[in-house]
Coordinates of C-alpha atoms and ligand atoms in Angstrom, one line a residue:
M1 CA -14.6 -9.8 27.5
I2 CA -11.8 -9.1 25.3
P3 CA -12.7 -5.9 23.0
G4 CA -12.9 -6.0 19.5
A5 CA -10.4 -4.8 16.7
R6 CA -9.9 -3.5 13.5
L7 CA -6.9 -4.6 11.5
V8 CA -5.4 -4.7 8.4
M9 CA -2.7 -7.5 7.5
L10 CA -0.3 -6.8 4.8
G11 CA 2.6 -9.0 3.8
R12 CA 3.7 -11.1 0.8
Q13 CA 2.4 -14.0 -0.2
G14 CA 3.8 -17.1 1.9
A15 CA 4.4 -14.5 4.8
G16 CA 2.1 -16.6 7.1
K17 CA -0.8 -13.7 6.9
G18 CA -3.6 -16.9 6.6
T19 CA -2.4 -18.8 9.6
Q20 CA -1.9 -15.6 11.8
C21 CA -4.9 -14.1 10.8
I22 CA -6.6 -17.3 11.9
R23 CA -5.2 -16.7 15.4
L24 CA -6.1 -12.9 15.4
S25 CA -9.6 -13.5 14.6
H26 CA -9.6 -16.4 17.5
H27 CA -7.5 -14.1 20.0
Y28 CA -9.9 -10.7 19.3
V29 CA -13.1 -12.4 18.6
V30 CA -13.3 -10.9 15.1
P31 CA -14.3 -11.8 11.8
H32 CA -11.1 -12.8 9.3
I33 CA -11.8 -11.7 6.3
S34 CA -10.0 -12.6 3.4
T35 CA -10.5 -11.5 -0.1
G36 CA -8.8 -14.5 -1.4
D37 CA -11.1 -17.1 0.7
I38 CA -14.0 -15.1 -0.5
L39 CA -13.1 -15.4 -4.1
R40 CA -11.6 -19.0 -4.0
A41 CA -15.4 -19.8 -2.7
A42 CA -17.0 -18.3 -5.6
V43 CA -14.8 -20.1 -7.9
R44 CA -15.7 -23.4 -6.1
E45 CA -19.3 -22.7 -6.5
Q46 CA -19.2 -22.0 -10.4
T47 CA -21.1 -18.7 -9.8
E48 CA -20.9 -16.6 -13.3
F49 CA -18.7 -14.2 -11.0
G50 CA -16.8 -17.1 -9.7
L51 CA -15.8 -18.1 -13.4
K52 CA -14.2 -14.6 -14.6
A53 CA -12.4 -14.6 -11.1
K54 CA -10.5 -17.9 -11.8
A55 CA -8.9 -16.9 -15.1
F56 CA -7.6 -13.8 -13.1
M57 CA -6.4 -15.8 -10.1
Q58 CA -4.8 -18.9 -12.1
E59 CA -2.7 -16.5 -13.9
G60 CA -1.8 -14.6 -10.7
N61 CA -3.2 -11.3 -11.4
L62 CA -5.2 -8.8 -9.3
L63 CA -9.2 -8.4 -10.1
P64 CA -10.0 -4.9 -11.0
D65 CA -10.3 -2.6 -7.9
D66 CA -13.9 -1.8 -8.2
V67 CA -14.9 -5.9 -8.3
I68 CA -12.9 -6.3 -4.9
L69 CA -14.4 -3.3 -3.3
G70 CA -17.9 -4.3 -4.3
I71 CA -17.3 -7.3 -2.0
I72 CA -15.3 -5.5 1.0
N73 CA -18.1 -2.9 1.0
E74 CA -21.1 -5.9 1.2
R75 CA -19.1 -7.6 3.7
L76 CA -18.2 -4.7 5.9
E77 CA -21.7 -3.7 6.3
R78 CA -22.6 -7.0 8.5
D79 CA -23.6 -6.7 12.0
D80 CA -20.4 -8.8 13.1
T81 CA -17.9 -6.1 11.8
R82 CA -19.8 -3.2 12.9
T83 CA -19.8 -4.4 16.1
R84 CA -16.5 -6.2 16.9
G85 CA -14.2 -5.3 14.1
F86 CA -12.5 -7.0 11.4
I87 CA -9.2 -8.6 10.0
L88 CA -8.9 -7.6 6.7
D89 CA -6.4 -10.3 5.0
G90 CA -5.6 -9.7 1.4
F91 CA -7.3 -6.2 1.0
P92 CA -6.0 -3.4 0.5
R93 CA -3.6 -4.3 -2.4
T94 CA -3.4 -1.2 -4.1
V95 CA -3.2 2.5 -3.0
G96 CA -7.0 3.0 -4.7
Q97 CA -8.1 0.1 -2.7
A98 CA -6.6 1.5 0.8
T99 CA -7.9 5.0 -0.2
T100 CA -11.4 3.7 -0.4
L101 CA -11.0 1.8 2.5
M102 CA -10.0 4.7 4.7
E103 CA -13.4 6.1 3.2
I104 CA -15.4 3.5 4.1
T105 CA -14.1 2.9 8.0
A106 CA -14.0 6.8 8.4
P107 CA -16.6 6.7 11.1
R108 CA -14.6 4.6 13.0
C109 CA -10.8 4.5 11.6
I110 CA -8.8 1.2 11.5
D111 CA -6.7 0.5 14.7
L112 CA -3.6 -0.5 13.0
V113 CA -1.9 -2.4 9.9
V114 CA 0.3 -5.0 10.4
D115 CA 2.9 -5.7 7.8
L116 CA 4.4 -9.4 8.2
V117 CA 7.7 -9.1 7.2
V118 CA 9.8 -12.4 5.5
P119 CA 13.3 -12.8 3.1
T120 CA 12.1 -13.5 -0.3
E121 CA 13.8 -17.1 -0.4
V122 CA 11.8 -18.1 2.6
V123 CA 8.6 -17.2 1.1
L124 CA 9.7 -19.0 -2.2
A125 CA 10.3 -21.9 -0.3
R126 CA 6.8 -21.9 1.9
L127 CA 4.8 -21.3 -1.1
A128 CA 6.4 -24.5 -3.2
G129 CA 5.2 -26.7 -0.1
R130 CA 2.2 -24.8 0.8
R131 CA -0.8 -27.2 1.0
V132 CA -4.7 -25.4 1.9
C133 CA -7.9 -26.5 3.0
T134 CA -10.4 -25.7 0.2
D135 CA -13.2 -25.6 2.8
C136 CA -11.9 -23.2 5.3
G137 CA -8.6 -22.0 4.1
A138 CA -6.3 -23.4 6.8
N139 CA -2.9 -23.5 6.0
Y140 CA -0.6 -27.0 5.8
S141 CA 2.5 -27.7 4.4
V142 CA 4.7 -30.8 3.2
E143 CA 6.5 -30.7 6.0
R144 CA 3.8 -30.1 8.5
P145 CA 0.6 -31.7 6.9
P146 CA -2.6 -32.8 8.5
K147 CA -2.9 -35.3 10.9
F148 CA -5.1 -37.9 8.6
G149 CA -4.2 -38.2 5.0
W150 CA -4.8 -34.7 3.2
V151 CA -8.2 -34.0 5.5
C152 CA -8.2 -30.8 7.3
D153 CA -7.9 -31.2 11.2
S154 CA -10.4 -28.6 11.8
C155 CA -13.1 -28.9 9.3
R156 CA -12.5 -32.2 7.4
G157 CA -12.2 -30.2 3.9
D158 CA -9.8 -31.7 1.3
V159 CA -6.1 -30.0 1.7
V160 CA -4.8 -29.7 -1.6
Q161 CA -1.9 -27.1 -3.5
R162 CA -3.5 -24.0 -4.7
A163 CA -4.2 -23.4 -8.4
D164 CA -2.2 -20.4 -8.4
D165 CA 0.7 -21.6 -6.4
T166 CA 2.6 -23.0 -9.8
T167 CA 6.1 -21.1 -10.5
E168 CA 4.9 -18.5 -13.1
A169 CA 2.1 -17.6 -10.7
I170 CA 4.2 -17.0 -8.2
E171 CA 6.4 -15.0 -9.6
R172 CA 3.7 -12.7 -10.9
R173 CA 2.0 -12.3 -7.8
L174 CA 5.1 -11.5 -6.2
A175 CA 6.2 -9.0 -8.7
I176 CA 2.9 -7.5 -8.3
Y177 CA 3.0 -7.1 -4.8
E178 CA 6.2 -5.2 -5.1
R179 CA 5.0 -3.3 -7.6
E180 CA 1.0 -2.6 -6.4
T181 CA 0.9 -3.7 -2.5
A182 CA 4.4 -2.6 -0.9
P183 CA 4.1 1.0 -1.7
L184 CA 1.1 0.3 0.7
T185 CA 3.7 0.2 3.8
A186 CA 4.7 3.8 2.9
W187 CA 1.2 5.1 2.8
F188 CA 0.1 3.8 5.9
T189 CA 2.9 5.0 7.7
E190 CA 2.3 8.4 6.9
R191 CA -0.8 7.8 8.3
D192 CA 0.6 6.7 11.3
L193 CA -1.1 3.3 11.2
L194 CA 1.5 0.8 10.1
A195 CA 3.4 -1.7 12.2
T196 CA 6.2 -3.7 10.7
V197 CA 6.7 -7.8 12.5
D198 CA 9.0 -10.1 11.8
G199 CA 7.1 -13.0 10.5
L200 CA 10.0 -15.5 10.9
G201 CA 10.1 -18.2 13.7
D202 CA 7.9 -20.8 15.2
P203 CA 3.8 -19.7 14.4
D204 CA 3.5 -19.1 18.2
E205 CA 6.1 -16.8 18.7
V206 CA 5.1 -14.9 15.6
S207 CA 1.7 -14.6 17.2
A208 CA 2.8 -13.1 20.5
R209 CA 5.0 -10.5 18.6
L210 CA 1.6 -9.7 16.5
F211 CA -0.7 -9.6 20.0
S212 CA 1.8 -7.2 21.5
V213 CA 2.2 -4.3 19.1
I214 CA -1.6 -4.6 18.3
D215 CA -2.2 -4.2 22.2
Q216 CA 0.5 -1.7 22.8
R217 CA -1.7 0.3 20.0
R218 CA -5.2 -0.5 21.7
E219 CA -3.5 1.2 24.9
Q220 CA -2.7 3.9 23.2
H221 CA -6.1 4.3 21.9
R222 CA -7.8 3.8 24.8
Ligands
AMP301 P1 -4.3 -14.2 -1.7 O1 -5.4 -15.8 -1.5 O2 -5.0 -13.2 -0.8 O3 -2.9 -14.5 -2.4 O4 -5.7 -14.3 -3.4 C1 -5.4 -14.9 -4.1 C2 -5.8 -14.0 -5.5 O5 -7.0 -13.4 -5.5 C3 -5.0 -12.8 -6.0 O6 -3.7 -13.3 -6.6 C4 -5.8 -12.2 -7.1 O7 -6.0 -12.8 -8.0 C5 -7.1 -12.1 -5.9 N1 -7.2 -10.9 -4.8 C6 -7.2 -11.5 -3.9 N2 -7.5 -10.4 -3.0 C7 -7.6 -9.1 -4.0 C8 -7.5 -7.8 -4.1 N3 -7.6 -7.2 -2.9 N4 -7.6 -7.1 -5.4 C9 -7.3 -7.5 -6.3 N5 -7.1 -9.0 -6.6 C10 -7.4 -10.0 -5.5

């Protein structure tokens, strides 16, 4: 049986994190924990918290660290992540979040943080054409739509454009990424946890690159 893994995926919006995290989650048989997906589910359910989160998300702003940390703490306490591990997608996004993550996971440190790198012009084109399943979060695009209408191939959910994939929100999200999240690559490098992976090309090729760096790291840790 394939051993679990404790992974973090960094990368700008549109780098392909969602697509690759779903593949990694199947390959290593670990839960894919996307803070964006968790928040979008709360928005859909129109909980009190969801309504508050919606305002931050539509503008392209980050939610306060304490709110996100509450969500992550609760999720990482469940049995599945304790036994097999996890893939964190969209978290951490600030040095404060990363510091707390290291504290929470101190008993068994994360294996690897991957920075999935794609040039800005490619990211902008991908975000403009991106479409996502409102139920399972699967990614599609205007070039690669679902097989039938705008209905998800895997769960039959509606496939739509994200409310925060507008020009203004995209610009703000990318600027916040550069300011708050990009410094995490140096931060994790200092802790000898970072691997940089080229996110350009066919999704199968990108997955192969990811499996290779992750397996290499796990060999070293054995
Ligand atoms: P994503 O799907 O990862 O791009 O996240 C969508 C939106 O959810 C972000 O633009 C933020 O508003 C919010 N969000 C997701 N993860 C975080 C996080 N770790 N910290 C703060 N806000 C977050």
